[in-house]
Coordinates of C-alpha atoms and ligand atoms in Angstrom, one line a residue:
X1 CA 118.9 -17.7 1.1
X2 CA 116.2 -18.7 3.1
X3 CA 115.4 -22.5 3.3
X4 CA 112.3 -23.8 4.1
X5 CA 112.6 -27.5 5.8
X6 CA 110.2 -30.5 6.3
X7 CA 107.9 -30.3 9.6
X8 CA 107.8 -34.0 11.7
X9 CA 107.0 -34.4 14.7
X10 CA 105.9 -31.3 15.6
X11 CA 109.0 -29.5 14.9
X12 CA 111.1 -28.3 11.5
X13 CA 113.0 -30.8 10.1
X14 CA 116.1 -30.6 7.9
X15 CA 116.2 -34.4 6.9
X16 CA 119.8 -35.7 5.4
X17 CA 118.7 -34.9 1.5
X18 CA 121.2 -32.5 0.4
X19 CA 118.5 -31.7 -2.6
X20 CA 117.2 -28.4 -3.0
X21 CA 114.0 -26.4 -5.3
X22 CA 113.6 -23.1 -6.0
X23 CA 110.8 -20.9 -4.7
X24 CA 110.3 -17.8 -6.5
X25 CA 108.0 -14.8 -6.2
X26 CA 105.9 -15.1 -9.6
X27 CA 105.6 -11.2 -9.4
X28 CA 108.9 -10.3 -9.5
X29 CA 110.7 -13.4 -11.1
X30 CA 113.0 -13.5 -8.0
X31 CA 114.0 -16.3 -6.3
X32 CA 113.1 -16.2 -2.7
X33 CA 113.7 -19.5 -0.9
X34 CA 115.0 -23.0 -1.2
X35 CA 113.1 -25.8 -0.4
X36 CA 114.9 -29.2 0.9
X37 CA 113.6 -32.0 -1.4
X38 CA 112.8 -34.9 0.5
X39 CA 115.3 -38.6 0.6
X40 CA 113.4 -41.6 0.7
X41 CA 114.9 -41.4 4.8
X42 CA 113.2 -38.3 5.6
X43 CA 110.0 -39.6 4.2
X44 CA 110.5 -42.7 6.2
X45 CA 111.1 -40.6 9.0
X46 CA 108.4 -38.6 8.7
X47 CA 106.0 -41.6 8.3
X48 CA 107.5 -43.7 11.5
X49 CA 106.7 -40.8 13.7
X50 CA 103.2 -40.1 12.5
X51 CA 102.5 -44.2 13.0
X52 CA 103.7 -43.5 16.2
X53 CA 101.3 -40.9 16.7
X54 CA 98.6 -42.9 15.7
X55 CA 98.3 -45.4 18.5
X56 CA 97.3 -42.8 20.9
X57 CA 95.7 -39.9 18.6
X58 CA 93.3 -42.7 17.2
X59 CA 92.1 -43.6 20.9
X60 CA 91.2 -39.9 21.4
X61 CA 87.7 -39.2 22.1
X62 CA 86.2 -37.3 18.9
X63 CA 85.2 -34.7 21.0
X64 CA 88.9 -34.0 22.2
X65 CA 89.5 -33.8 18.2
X66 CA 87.0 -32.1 17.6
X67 CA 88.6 -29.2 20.0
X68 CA 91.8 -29.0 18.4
X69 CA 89.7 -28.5 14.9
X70 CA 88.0 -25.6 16.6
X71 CA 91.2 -24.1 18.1
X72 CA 92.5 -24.5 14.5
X73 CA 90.1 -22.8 13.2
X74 CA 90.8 -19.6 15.5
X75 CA 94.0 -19.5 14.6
X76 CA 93.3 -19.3 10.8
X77 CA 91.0 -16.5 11.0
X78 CA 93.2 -14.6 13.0
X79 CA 96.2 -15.5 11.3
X80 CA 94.6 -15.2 7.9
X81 CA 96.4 -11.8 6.2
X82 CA 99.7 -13.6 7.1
X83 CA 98.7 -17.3 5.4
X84 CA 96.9 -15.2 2.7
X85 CA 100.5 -13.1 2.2
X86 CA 102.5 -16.5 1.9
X87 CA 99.6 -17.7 -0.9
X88 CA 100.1 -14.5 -2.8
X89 CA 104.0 -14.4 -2.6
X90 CA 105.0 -18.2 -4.0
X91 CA 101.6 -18.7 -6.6
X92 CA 101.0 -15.0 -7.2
X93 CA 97.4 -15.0 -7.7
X94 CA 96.0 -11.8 -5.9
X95 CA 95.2 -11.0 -2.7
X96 CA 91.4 -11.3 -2.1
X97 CA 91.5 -14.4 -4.7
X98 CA 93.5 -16.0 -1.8
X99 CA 92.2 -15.1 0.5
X100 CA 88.6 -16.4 -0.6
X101 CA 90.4 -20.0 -1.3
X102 CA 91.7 -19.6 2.3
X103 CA 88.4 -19.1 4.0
X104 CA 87.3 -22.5 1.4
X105 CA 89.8 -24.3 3.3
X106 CA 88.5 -23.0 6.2
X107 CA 85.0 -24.2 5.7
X108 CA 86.5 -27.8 5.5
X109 CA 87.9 -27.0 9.0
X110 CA 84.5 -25.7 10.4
X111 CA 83.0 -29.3 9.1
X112 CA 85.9 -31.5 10.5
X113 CA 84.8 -29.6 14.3
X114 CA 81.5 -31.7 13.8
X115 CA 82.9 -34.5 13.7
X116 CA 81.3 -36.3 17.3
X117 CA 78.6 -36.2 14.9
X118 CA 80.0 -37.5 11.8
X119 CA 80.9 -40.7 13.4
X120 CA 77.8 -41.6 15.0
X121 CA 77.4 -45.1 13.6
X122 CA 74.3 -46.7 13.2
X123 CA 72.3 -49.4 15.6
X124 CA 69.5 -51.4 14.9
X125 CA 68.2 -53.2 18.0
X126 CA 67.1 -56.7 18.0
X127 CA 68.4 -57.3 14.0
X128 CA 67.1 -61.3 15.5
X129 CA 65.7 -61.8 18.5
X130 CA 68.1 -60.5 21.2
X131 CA 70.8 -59.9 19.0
X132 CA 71.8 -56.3 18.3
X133 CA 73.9 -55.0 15.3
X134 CA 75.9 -51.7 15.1
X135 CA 78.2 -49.8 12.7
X136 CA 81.0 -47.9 13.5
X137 CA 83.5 -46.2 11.6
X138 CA 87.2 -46.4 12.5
X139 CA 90.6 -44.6 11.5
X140 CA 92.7 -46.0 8.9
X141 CA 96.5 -45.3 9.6
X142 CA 99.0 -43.3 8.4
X143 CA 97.4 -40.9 5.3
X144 CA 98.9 -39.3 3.0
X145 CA 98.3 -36.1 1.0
X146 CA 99.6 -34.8 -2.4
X147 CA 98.8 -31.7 -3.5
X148 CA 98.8 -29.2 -6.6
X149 CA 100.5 -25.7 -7.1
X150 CA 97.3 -23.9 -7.3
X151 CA 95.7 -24.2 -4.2
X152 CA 98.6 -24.3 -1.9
X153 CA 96.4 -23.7 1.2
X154 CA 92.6 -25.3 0.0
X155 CA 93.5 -28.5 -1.4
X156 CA 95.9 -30.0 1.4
X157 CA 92.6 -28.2 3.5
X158 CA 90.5 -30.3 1.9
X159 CA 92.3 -34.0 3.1
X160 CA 93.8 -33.0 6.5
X161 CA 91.6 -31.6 8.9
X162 CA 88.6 -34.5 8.1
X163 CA 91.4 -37.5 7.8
X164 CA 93.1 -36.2 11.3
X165 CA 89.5 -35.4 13.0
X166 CA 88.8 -39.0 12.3
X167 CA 91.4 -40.4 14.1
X168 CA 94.2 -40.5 11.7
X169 CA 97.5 -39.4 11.6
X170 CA 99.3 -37.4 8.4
X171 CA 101.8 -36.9 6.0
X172 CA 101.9 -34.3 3.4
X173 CA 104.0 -33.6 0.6
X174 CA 102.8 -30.0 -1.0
X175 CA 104.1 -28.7 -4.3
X176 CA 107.3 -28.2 -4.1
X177 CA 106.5 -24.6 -6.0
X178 CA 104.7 -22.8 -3.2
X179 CA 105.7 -25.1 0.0
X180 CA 105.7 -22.1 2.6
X181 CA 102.2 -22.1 3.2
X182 CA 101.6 -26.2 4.8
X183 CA 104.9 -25.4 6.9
X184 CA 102.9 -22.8 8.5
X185 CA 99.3 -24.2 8.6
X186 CA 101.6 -27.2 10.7
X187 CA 103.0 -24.5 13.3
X188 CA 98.7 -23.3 14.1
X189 CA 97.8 -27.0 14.3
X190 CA 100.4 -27.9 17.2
X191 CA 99.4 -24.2 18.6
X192 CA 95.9 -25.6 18.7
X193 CA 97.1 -28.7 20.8
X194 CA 97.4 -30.8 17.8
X195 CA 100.1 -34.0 19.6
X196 CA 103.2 -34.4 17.7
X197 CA 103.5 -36.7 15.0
X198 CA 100.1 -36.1 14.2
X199 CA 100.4 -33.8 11.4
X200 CA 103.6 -33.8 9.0
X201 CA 104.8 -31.7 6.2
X202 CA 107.7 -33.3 4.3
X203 CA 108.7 -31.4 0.9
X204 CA 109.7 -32.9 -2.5
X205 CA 109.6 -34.0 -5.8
X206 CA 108.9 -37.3 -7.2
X207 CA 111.5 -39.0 -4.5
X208 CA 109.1 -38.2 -1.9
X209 CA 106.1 -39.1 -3.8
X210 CA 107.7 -42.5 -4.5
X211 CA 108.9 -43.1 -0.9
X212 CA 105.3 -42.9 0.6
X213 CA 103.6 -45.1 -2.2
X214 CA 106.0 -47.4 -1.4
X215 CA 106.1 -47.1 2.4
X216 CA 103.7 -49.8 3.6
X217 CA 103.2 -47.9 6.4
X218 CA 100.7 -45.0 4.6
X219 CA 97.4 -46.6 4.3
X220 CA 95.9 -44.1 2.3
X221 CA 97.1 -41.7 -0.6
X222 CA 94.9 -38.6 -1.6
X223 CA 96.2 -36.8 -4.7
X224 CA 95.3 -33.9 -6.4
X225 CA 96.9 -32.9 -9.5
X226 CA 97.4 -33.5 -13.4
X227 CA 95.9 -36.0 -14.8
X228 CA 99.0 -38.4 -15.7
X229 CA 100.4 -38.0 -12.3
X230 CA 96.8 -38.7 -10.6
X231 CA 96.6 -42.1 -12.8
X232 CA 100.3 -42.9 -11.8
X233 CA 99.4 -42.5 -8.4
X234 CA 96.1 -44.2 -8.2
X235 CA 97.9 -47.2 -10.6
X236 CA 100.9 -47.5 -7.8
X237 CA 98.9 -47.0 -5.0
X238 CA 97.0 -49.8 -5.8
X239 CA 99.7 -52.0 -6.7
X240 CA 101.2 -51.3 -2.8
X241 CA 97.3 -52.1 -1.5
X242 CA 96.4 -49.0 -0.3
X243 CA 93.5 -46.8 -0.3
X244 CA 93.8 -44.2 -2.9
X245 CA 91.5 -41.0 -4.3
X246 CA 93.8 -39.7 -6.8
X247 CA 92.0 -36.0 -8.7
X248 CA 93.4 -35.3 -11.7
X249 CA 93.3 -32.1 -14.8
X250 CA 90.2 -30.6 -16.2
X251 CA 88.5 -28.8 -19.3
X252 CA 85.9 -27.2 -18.0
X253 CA 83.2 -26.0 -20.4
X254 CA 80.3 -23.3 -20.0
X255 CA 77.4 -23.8 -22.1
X256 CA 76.2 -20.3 -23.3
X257 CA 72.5 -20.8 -24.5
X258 CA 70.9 -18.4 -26.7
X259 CA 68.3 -17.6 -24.2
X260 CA 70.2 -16.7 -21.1
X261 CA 70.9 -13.2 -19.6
X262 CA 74.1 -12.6 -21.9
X263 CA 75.7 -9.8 -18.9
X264 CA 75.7 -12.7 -16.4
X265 CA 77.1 -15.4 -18.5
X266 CA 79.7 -13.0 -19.7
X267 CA 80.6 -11.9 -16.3
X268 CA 80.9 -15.6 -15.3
X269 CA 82.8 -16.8 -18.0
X270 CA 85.3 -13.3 -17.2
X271 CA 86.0 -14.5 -13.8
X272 CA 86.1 -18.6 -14.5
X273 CA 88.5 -18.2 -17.2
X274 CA 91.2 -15.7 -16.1
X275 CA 90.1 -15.5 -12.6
X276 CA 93.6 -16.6 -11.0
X277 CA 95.0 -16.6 -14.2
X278 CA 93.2 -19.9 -15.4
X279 CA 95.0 -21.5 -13.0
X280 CA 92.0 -23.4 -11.3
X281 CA 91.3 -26.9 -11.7
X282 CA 87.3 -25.2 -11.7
X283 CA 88.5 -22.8 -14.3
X284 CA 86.4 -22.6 -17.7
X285 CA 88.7 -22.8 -20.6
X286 CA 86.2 -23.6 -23.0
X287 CA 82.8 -21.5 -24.1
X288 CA 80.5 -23.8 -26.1
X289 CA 78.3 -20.7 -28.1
X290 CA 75.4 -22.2 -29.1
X291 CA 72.9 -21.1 -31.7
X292 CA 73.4 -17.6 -33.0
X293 CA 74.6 -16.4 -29.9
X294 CA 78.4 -16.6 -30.8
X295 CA 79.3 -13.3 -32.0
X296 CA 77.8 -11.2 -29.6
X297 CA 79.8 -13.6 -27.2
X298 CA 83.0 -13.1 -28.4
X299 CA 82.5 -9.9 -29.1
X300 CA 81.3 -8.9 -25.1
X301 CA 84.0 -11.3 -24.2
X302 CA 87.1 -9.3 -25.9
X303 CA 86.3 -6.1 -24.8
X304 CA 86.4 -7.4 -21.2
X305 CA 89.4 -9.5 -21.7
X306 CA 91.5 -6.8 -23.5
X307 CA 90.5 -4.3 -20.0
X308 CA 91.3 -7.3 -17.6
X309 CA 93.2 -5.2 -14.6
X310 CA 96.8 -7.6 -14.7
X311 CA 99.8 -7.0 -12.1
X312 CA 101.1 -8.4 -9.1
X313 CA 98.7 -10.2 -6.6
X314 CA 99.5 -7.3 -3.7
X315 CA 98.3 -4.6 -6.2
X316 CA 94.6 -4.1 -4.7
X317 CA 93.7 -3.1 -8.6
X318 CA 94.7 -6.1 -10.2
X319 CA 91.8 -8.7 -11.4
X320 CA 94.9 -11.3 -12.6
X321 CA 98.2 -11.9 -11.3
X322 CA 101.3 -13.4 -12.7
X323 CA 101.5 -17.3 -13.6
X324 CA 103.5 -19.5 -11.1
X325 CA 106.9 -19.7 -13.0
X326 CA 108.9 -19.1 -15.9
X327 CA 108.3 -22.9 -17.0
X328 CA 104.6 -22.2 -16.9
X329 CA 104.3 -19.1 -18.3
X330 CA 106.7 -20.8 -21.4
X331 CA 103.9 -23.6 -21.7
X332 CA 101.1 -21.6 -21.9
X333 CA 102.3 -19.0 -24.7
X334 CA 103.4 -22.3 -26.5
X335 CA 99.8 -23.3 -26.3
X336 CA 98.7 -19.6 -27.4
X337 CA 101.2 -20.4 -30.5
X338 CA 99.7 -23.6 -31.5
X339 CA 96.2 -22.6 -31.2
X340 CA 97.2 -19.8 -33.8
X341 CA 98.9 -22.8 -36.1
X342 CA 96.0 -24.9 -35.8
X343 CA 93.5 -22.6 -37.5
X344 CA 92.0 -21.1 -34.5
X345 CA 91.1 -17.2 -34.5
X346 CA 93.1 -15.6 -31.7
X347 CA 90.7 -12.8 -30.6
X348 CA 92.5 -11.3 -27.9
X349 CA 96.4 -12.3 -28.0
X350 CA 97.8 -11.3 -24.4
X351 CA 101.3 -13.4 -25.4
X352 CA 104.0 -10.3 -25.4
X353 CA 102.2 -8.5 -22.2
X354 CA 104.3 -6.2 -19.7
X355 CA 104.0 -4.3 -17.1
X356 CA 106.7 -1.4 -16.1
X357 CA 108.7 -2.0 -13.3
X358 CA 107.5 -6.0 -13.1
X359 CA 109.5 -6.8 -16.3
X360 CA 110.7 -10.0 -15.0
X361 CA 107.1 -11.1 -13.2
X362 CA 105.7 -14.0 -15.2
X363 CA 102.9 -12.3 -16.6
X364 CA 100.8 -13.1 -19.3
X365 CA 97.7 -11.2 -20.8
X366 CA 94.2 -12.7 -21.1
X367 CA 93.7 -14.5 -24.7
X368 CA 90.7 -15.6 -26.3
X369 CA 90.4 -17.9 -29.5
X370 CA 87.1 -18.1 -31.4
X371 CA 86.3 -20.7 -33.8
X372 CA 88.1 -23.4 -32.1
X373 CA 87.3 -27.3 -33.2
X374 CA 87.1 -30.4 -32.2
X375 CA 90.0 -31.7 -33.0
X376 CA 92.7 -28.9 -32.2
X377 CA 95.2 -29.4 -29.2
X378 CA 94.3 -26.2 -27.2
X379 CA 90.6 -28.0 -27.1
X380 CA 91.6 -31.7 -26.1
X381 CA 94.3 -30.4 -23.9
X382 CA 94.3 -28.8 -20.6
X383 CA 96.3 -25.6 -21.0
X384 CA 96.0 -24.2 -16.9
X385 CA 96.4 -20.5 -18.2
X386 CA 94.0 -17.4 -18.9
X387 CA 93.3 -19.2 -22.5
X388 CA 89.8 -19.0 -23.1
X389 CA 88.5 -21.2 -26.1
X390 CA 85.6 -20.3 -28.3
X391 CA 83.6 -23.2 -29.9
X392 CA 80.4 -23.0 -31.8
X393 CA 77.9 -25.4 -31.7
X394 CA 74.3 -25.6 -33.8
X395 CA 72.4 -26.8 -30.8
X396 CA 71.7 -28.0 -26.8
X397 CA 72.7 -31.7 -28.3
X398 CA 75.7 -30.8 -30.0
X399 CA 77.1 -28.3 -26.6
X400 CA 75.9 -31.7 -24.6
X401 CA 77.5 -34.3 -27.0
X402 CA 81.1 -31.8 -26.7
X403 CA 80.8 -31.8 -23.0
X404 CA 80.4 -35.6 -22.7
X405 CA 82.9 -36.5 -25.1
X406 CA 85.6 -34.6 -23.5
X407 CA 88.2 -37.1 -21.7
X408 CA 88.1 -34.8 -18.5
X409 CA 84.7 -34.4 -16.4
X410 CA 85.5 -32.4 -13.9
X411 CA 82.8 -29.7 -13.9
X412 CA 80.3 -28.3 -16.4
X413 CA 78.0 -24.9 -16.4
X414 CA 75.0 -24.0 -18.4
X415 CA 74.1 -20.5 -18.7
X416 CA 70.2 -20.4 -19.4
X417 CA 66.6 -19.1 -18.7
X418 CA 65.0 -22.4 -19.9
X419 CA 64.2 -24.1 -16.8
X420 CA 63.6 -27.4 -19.5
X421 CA 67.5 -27.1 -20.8
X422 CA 69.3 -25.9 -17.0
X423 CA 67.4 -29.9 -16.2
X424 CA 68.2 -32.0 -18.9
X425 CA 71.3 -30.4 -19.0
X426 CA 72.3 -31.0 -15.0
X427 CA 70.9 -34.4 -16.0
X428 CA 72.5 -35.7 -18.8
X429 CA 76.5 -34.0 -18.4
X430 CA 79.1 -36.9 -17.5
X431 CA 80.5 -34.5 -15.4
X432 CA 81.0 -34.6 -11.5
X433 CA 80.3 -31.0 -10.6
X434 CA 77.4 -29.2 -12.9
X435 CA 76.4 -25.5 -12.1
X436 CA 73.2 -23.8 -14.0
X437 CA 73.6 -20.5 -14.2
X438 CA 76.8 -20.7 -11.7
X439 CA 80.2 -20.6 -13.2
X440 CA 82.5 -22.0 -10.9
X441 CA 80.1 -25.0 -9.1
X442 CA 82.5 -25.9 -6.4
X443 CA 80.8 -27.6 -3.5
X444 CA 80.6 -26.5 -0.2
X445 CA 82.7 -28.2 2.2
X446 CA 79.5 -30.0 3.4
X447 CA 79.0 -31.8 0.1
X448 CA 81.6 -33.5 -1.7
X449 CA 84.7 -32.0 -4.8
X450 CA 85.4 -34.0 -7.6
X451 CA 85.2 -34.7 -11.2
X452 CA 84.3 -37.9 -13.4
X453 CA 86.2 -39.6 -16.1
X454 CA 90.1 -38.9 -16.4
X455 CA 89.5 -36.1 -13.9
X456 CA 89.1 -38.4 -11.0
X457 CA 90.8 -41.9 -10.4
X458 CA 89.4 -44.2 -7.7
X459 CA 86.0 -44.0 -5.7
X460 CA 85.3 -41.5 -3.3
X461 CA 85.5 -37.5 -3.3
X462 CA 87.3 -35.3 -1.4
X463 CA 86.0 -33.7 2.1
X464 CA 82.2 -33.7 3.1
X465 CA 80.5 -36.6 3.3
X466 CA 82.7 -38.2 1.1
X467 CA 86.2 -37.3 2.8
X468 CA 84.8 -38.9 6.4
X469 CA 83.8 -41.8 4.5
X470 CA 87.5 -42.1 3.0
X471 CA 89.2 -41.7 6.1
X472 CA 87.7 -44.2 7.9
X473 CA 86.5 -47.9 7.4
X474 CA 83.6 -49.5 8.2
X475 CA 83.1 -52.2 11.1
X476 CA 79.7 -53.6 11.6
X477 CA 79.2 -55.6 14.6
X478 CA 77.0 -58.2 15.9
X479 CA 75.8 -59.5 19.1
X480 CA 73.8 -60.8 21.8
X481 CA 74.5 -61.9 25.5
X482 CA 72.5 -65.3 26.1
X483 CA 71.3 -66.3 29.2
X484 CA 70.3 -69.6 30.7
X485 CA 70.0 -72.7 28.5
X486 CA 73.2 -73.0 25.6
X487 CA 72.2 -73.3 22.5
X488 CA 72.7 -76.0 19.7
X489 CA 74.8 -76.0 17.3
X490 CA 73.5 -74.5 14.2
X491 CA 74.4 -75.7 10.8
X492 CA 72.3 -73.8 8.0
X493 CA 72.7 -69.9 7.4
X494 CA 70.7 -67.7 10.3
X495 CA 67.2 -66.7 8.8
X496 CA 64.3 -64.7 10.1
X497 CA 61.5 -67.0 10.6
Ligands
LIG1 P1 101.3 -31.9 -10.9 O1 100.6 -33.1 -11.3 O2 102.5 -31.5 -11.7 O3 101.9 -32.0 -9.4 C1 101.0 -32.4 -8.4 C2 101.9 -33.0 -7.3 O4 102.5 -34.2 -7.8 C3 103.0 -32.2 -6.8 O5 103.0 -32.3 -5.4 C4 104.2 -32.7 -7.4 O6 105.4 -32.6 -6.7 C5 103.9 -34.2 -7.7 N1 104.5 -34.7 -8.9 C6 104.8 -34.0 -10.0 N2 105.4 -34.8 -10.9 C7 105.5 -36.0 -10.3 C8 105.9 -37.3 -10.8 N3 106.5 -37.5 -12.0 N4 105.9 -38.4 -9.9 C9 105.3 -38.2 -8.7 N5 104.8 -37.0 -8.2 C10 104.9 -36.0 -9.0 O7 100.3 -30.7 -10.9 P2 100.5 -29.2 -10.7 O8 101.1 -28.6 -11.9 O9 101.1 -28.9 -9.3 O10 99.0 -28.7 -10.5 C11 98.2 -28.4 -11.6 C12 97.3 -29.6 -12.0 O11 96.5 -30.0 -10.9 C13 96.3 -29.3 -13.1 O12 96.3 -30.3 -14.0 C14 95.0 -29.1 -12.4 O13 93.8 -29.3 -13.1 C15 95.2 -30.1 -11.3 N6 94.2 -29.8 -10.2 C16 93.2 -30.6 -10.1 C17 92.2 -30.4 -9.1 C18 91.0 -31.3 -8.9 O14 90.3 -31.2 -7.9 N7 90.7 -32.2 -9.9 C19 92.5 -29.4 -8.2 C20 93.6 -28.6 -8.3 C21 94.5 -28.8 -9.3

C-alpha cells in the first residue's frame, strides 16, 4: 500500500507516529493510500525547522521571493494535468471542475509574484518639521495553514504563496482525506528554489491540529473548514496568543426574483448546487422563490436535475462526480431522509443512485426539495451535498429577512433584471460575498474570500489584499537626524503648532 509521508525540510518525512488514514478513490470505493497521521513530535519537528528557516527566508529581498513565486507558477501550469489527476483521484470531483479550482489557486500565485509591490509601505516627509515617518510591513513567524477536503489544491493556495512571499515561513496540515495533492505542490516549490524549511506539509488529524495551536512557535493559524472546528480553532488560537483567521460552513442562498431571465437563474442555480457535488463552501443549497415564480422554478429545476450527467470525475461526460467517502455519502442521504420526515416535498430523490460497473463509488444523485421552512434541519443546517432546498417567500423583504437571519453568511446571489432590487439587495445582505446575477461570487485572487457571521471567525480574509495584510504586521517609524544645537527636554505631548 502506498503511504504518503509528511514533507519538512525540503524532503519527505516519515515522522515516529505509527498512526495511519485511509485514502480512497471516491469513484471506485477503493482504498488507495495510507496517510501517516502526525505525533505531536513530528509537528514539533516540522515547526523547529521552518523557524529555522525563517531567520534567513525573512531577510530575503522581496524581489528574490518574488522569483520563486514566478518559478512556481511555471511549474503549475506545466504540471497541471498531473496536480489536476491527484485532485480528481482522492475528492472525485471531475476533471475540468479541478482543474478550474487549480488555475484559482493559481491566480493567488500570480498575485503573491507582485509582491515588491505589495509591500511598499508608506512615507510621509516632514510629519513635523524635519522629522519623517514611514510604514513598513514585516513577516510574522512561523504560519500555519488548515485546510478542508474540498479544495485540496485552492484553499492551502490561498494562505501559502502570499504568507511565504511575505517573508514567512510555513506549516500545513491538509485534510487528511485527499493529502496527495500539498505533498506534491511542496516537491514544485523547492523545484522553484523555494530554501528548505520554508514550506512544510505535515499530515493528520486532530493531534496535529492540536500540536501547532499549542506550539508557541506558530504565530499565525489560518483555517478553513466547518464551522465548529473554525470556532474551536479561532477560540484556542486565541487562548495560545496567536494570530488567527479561522473560515468556517456555509448556506448559501440564491434569490430568484420574479423578474429575472428564469434560463440564466436556472442554469446558475444547476451548476451552484450540484456543481462538485454540493461540495463547495460557495455552493447554493438553498433557492429563495419569490413571488409567483416558484413553480415554474421547481419545475425547470427537476427536469435538469433528474438529466444531471453523474459518474466518475475522469469520465469527460460527467457534470457530478462521486462524494468524498462512504462517511459522507452516509450523512447526506441521512439529511435527504430527514428532509422527507420533516414535511419537505422531495422533488427529485437521487438517494438509491448507481451506476454499472462503479457500484462501490460513493455516488449520489441530484435531489431537490420544494416547500422547505424555516424551521426544518436540512434549512438551518449545512448538508455539503447535491441537496438543493426550495423555499418560498411572498416578497424582496421576506427572501432578504431569510438571508439575514441565517447563522452562516458566507455568500448570497440575487437573480434579477431590477437594477433597484440587484442594489438594495447587494446593500442590505449580512453576507461577506454577494453576486447579482452571478451564482458563485467568489473573488478574484486580487480582492479578498470570506463570509460574515458563523461563516468567518476573527478579522481579516483570506489572500488579496487582505491575506498580505494578515501575514505581515505593521511597524510605523519615526524620525529625524538633528544637527547643531541639542534640544530641551520636552515635557507636554508633541503638537503641530
Ligand atoms: P472539517 O472541519 O471536518 O476539517 C477541516 C480541517 O480540520 C481538516 O484539516 C481536519 O483534519 C481538521 N479537523 C477535523 N476535525 C477536527 C477536530 N476535532 N479538531 C481539530 N481539527 C480538526 O471540514 P471538512 O469536512 O474537511 O470540509 C468541509 C467544510 O469546510 C464545510 O463545512 C465547508 O463549508 C467548509 N469550507 C469552508 C470554506 C470557506 O471559505 N468558508 C471553504 C471550503 C470549505
Amino acid at each position: 500500500m502506498k503511504i504518503i509521508q509528511h514533507f519538512v525540510d525540503g524532503k519527505k518525512f516519515l515522522g515516529d507516529s505509527k498512526r495511519v488514514g485511509k485514502v480512497f478513490n471516491p469513484a471506485t470505493g477503493e482504498q488507495s493510500a495510507e496517510v501517516k497521521l502526525a505525533s505531536i513530535k513530528d509537528v514539533n519537528e516540522a515547526v523547529s525547522k521552518a523557524s529555522k528557516a525563517f531567520v534567513s527566508w525573512s531577510n530575503k529581498p522581496p524581489l528574490q521571493r518574488a522569483r520563486v513565486m514566478f518559478k512556481f507558477k511555471e511549474l503549475i501550469e506545466k504540471n497541471s494535468d498531473e496536480l489536476t489527476k491527484i485532485i480528481v483521484s482522492e475528492h472525485g470531483k471531475v476533471y475540468e471542475d479541478a482543474k478550474g479550482s487549480l488555475t484559482r489557486g493559481l491566480e493567488v500565485v500570480e498575485f503573491a509574484c507582485g509582491i515588491p509591490q505589495l509591500l511598499k509601505g508608506e512615507f510621509t516627509e516632514n510629519v513635523g518639521s524635519s522629522v519623517d515617518s514611514w510604514s513598513v510591513r514585516q513577516p510574522l513567524g512561523v504560519c500555519a495553514g488548515i485546510t478542508p477536503f474540498n479544495f485540496p489544491a485552492m484553499v492551502p493556495m490561498w494562505m501559502f504563496p502570499i504568507a511565504i512571499a511575505c517573508g514567512n515561513t510555513f506549516v500545513l496540515k491538509p485534510s487528511e482525506k485527499d493529502p496527495s495533492c500539498s505533498i506534491r505542490l511542496a516537491e514544485l516549490l523547492k523545484e522553484a528554489g523555494l530554501p528548505d524549511g520554508v514550506f512544510n506539509v505535515v499530515n493528520g488529524d486532530k493531534e496535529a491540529v492540536d500540536a501547532l495551536i499549542n506550539n508557541k512557535e506558530v504565530v499565525a493559524m489560518s483555517f478553513v473548514g466547518s464551522t465548529p472546528i473554525a470556532k474551536y480553532i479561532y477560540e484556542n488560537c486565541a487562548k495560545n496568543e496567536k494570530r488567527v483567521q479561522a473560515l468556517g460552513g456555509a448556506k448559501n442562498h440564491c434569490v430568484v426574483m420574479p423578474d429575472c431571465d428564469l434560463d440564466q437563474a436556472v442554469n446558475g442555480l444547476m451548476g451552484a448546487a450540484y456543481g462538485s457535488a454540493g461540495e463547495r463552501c460557495m455552493a447554493q443549497s438553498v433557492a429563495v422563490a419569490v413571488g409567483g415564480i416558484g413553480d415554474r422554478l421547481v419545475s425547470s429545476l427537476a427536469k435538469k436535475v433528474e438529466s444531471l450527467k453523474i459518474g466518475p470525475g475522469m469520465d469527460k461526460e460527467s457534470e457530478m462526480g462521486p462524494l468524498v467517502t462512504k462517511e459522507h455519502l452516509e450523512k447526506v442521504k441521512n439529511y435527504v431522509d430527514v428532509g422527507v420526515k420533516e414535511g419537505a416535498n422531495l422533488i427529485v430523490d437521487g438517494r438509491n443512485f448507481k451506476i454499472q460497473g462503479y457500484e462501490n463509488g460513493y455516488y449520489i444523485g441530484g435531489c431537490l426539495f420544494d416547500n422547505v421552512k424555516k424551521n426544518m434541519r436540512i434549512y438551518k443546517e449545512e448538508i455539503f451535498g447535491p441537496v438543493l432546498s426550495v423555499v418560498r417567500a411572498k416578497d424582496f423583504n421576506e427572501a432578504l429577512e431569510l438571508v439575514n437571519s441565517h447563522e452562516f453568511g458566507n455568500g448570497v446571489s440575487i437573480f434579477t433584471r431590477d437594477g433597484d432590487s440587484g442594489r438594495t439587495f447587494s446593500s442590505s445582505a449580512k453576507i461577506g460575498m454577494v453576486g447579482i446575477n452571478i451564482p458563485i461570487p467568489v473573488p478574484m485572487a486580487f480582492h479578498s474570500f470570506g463570509g460574515w457571521k458563523r461563516s468567518l471567525f476573527g478579522d481579516q480574509h483570506m489572500h488579496g489584499p487582505e491575506g498580505v495584510r494578515f501575514y505581515t504586521k505593521l511597524k510605523t517609524i519615526t524620525s529625524r537626524w538633528p544637527s547643531g544645537l541639542r534640544s530641551d527636554p520636552e515635557f507636554v505631548m508633541p503638537t503641530m503648532k
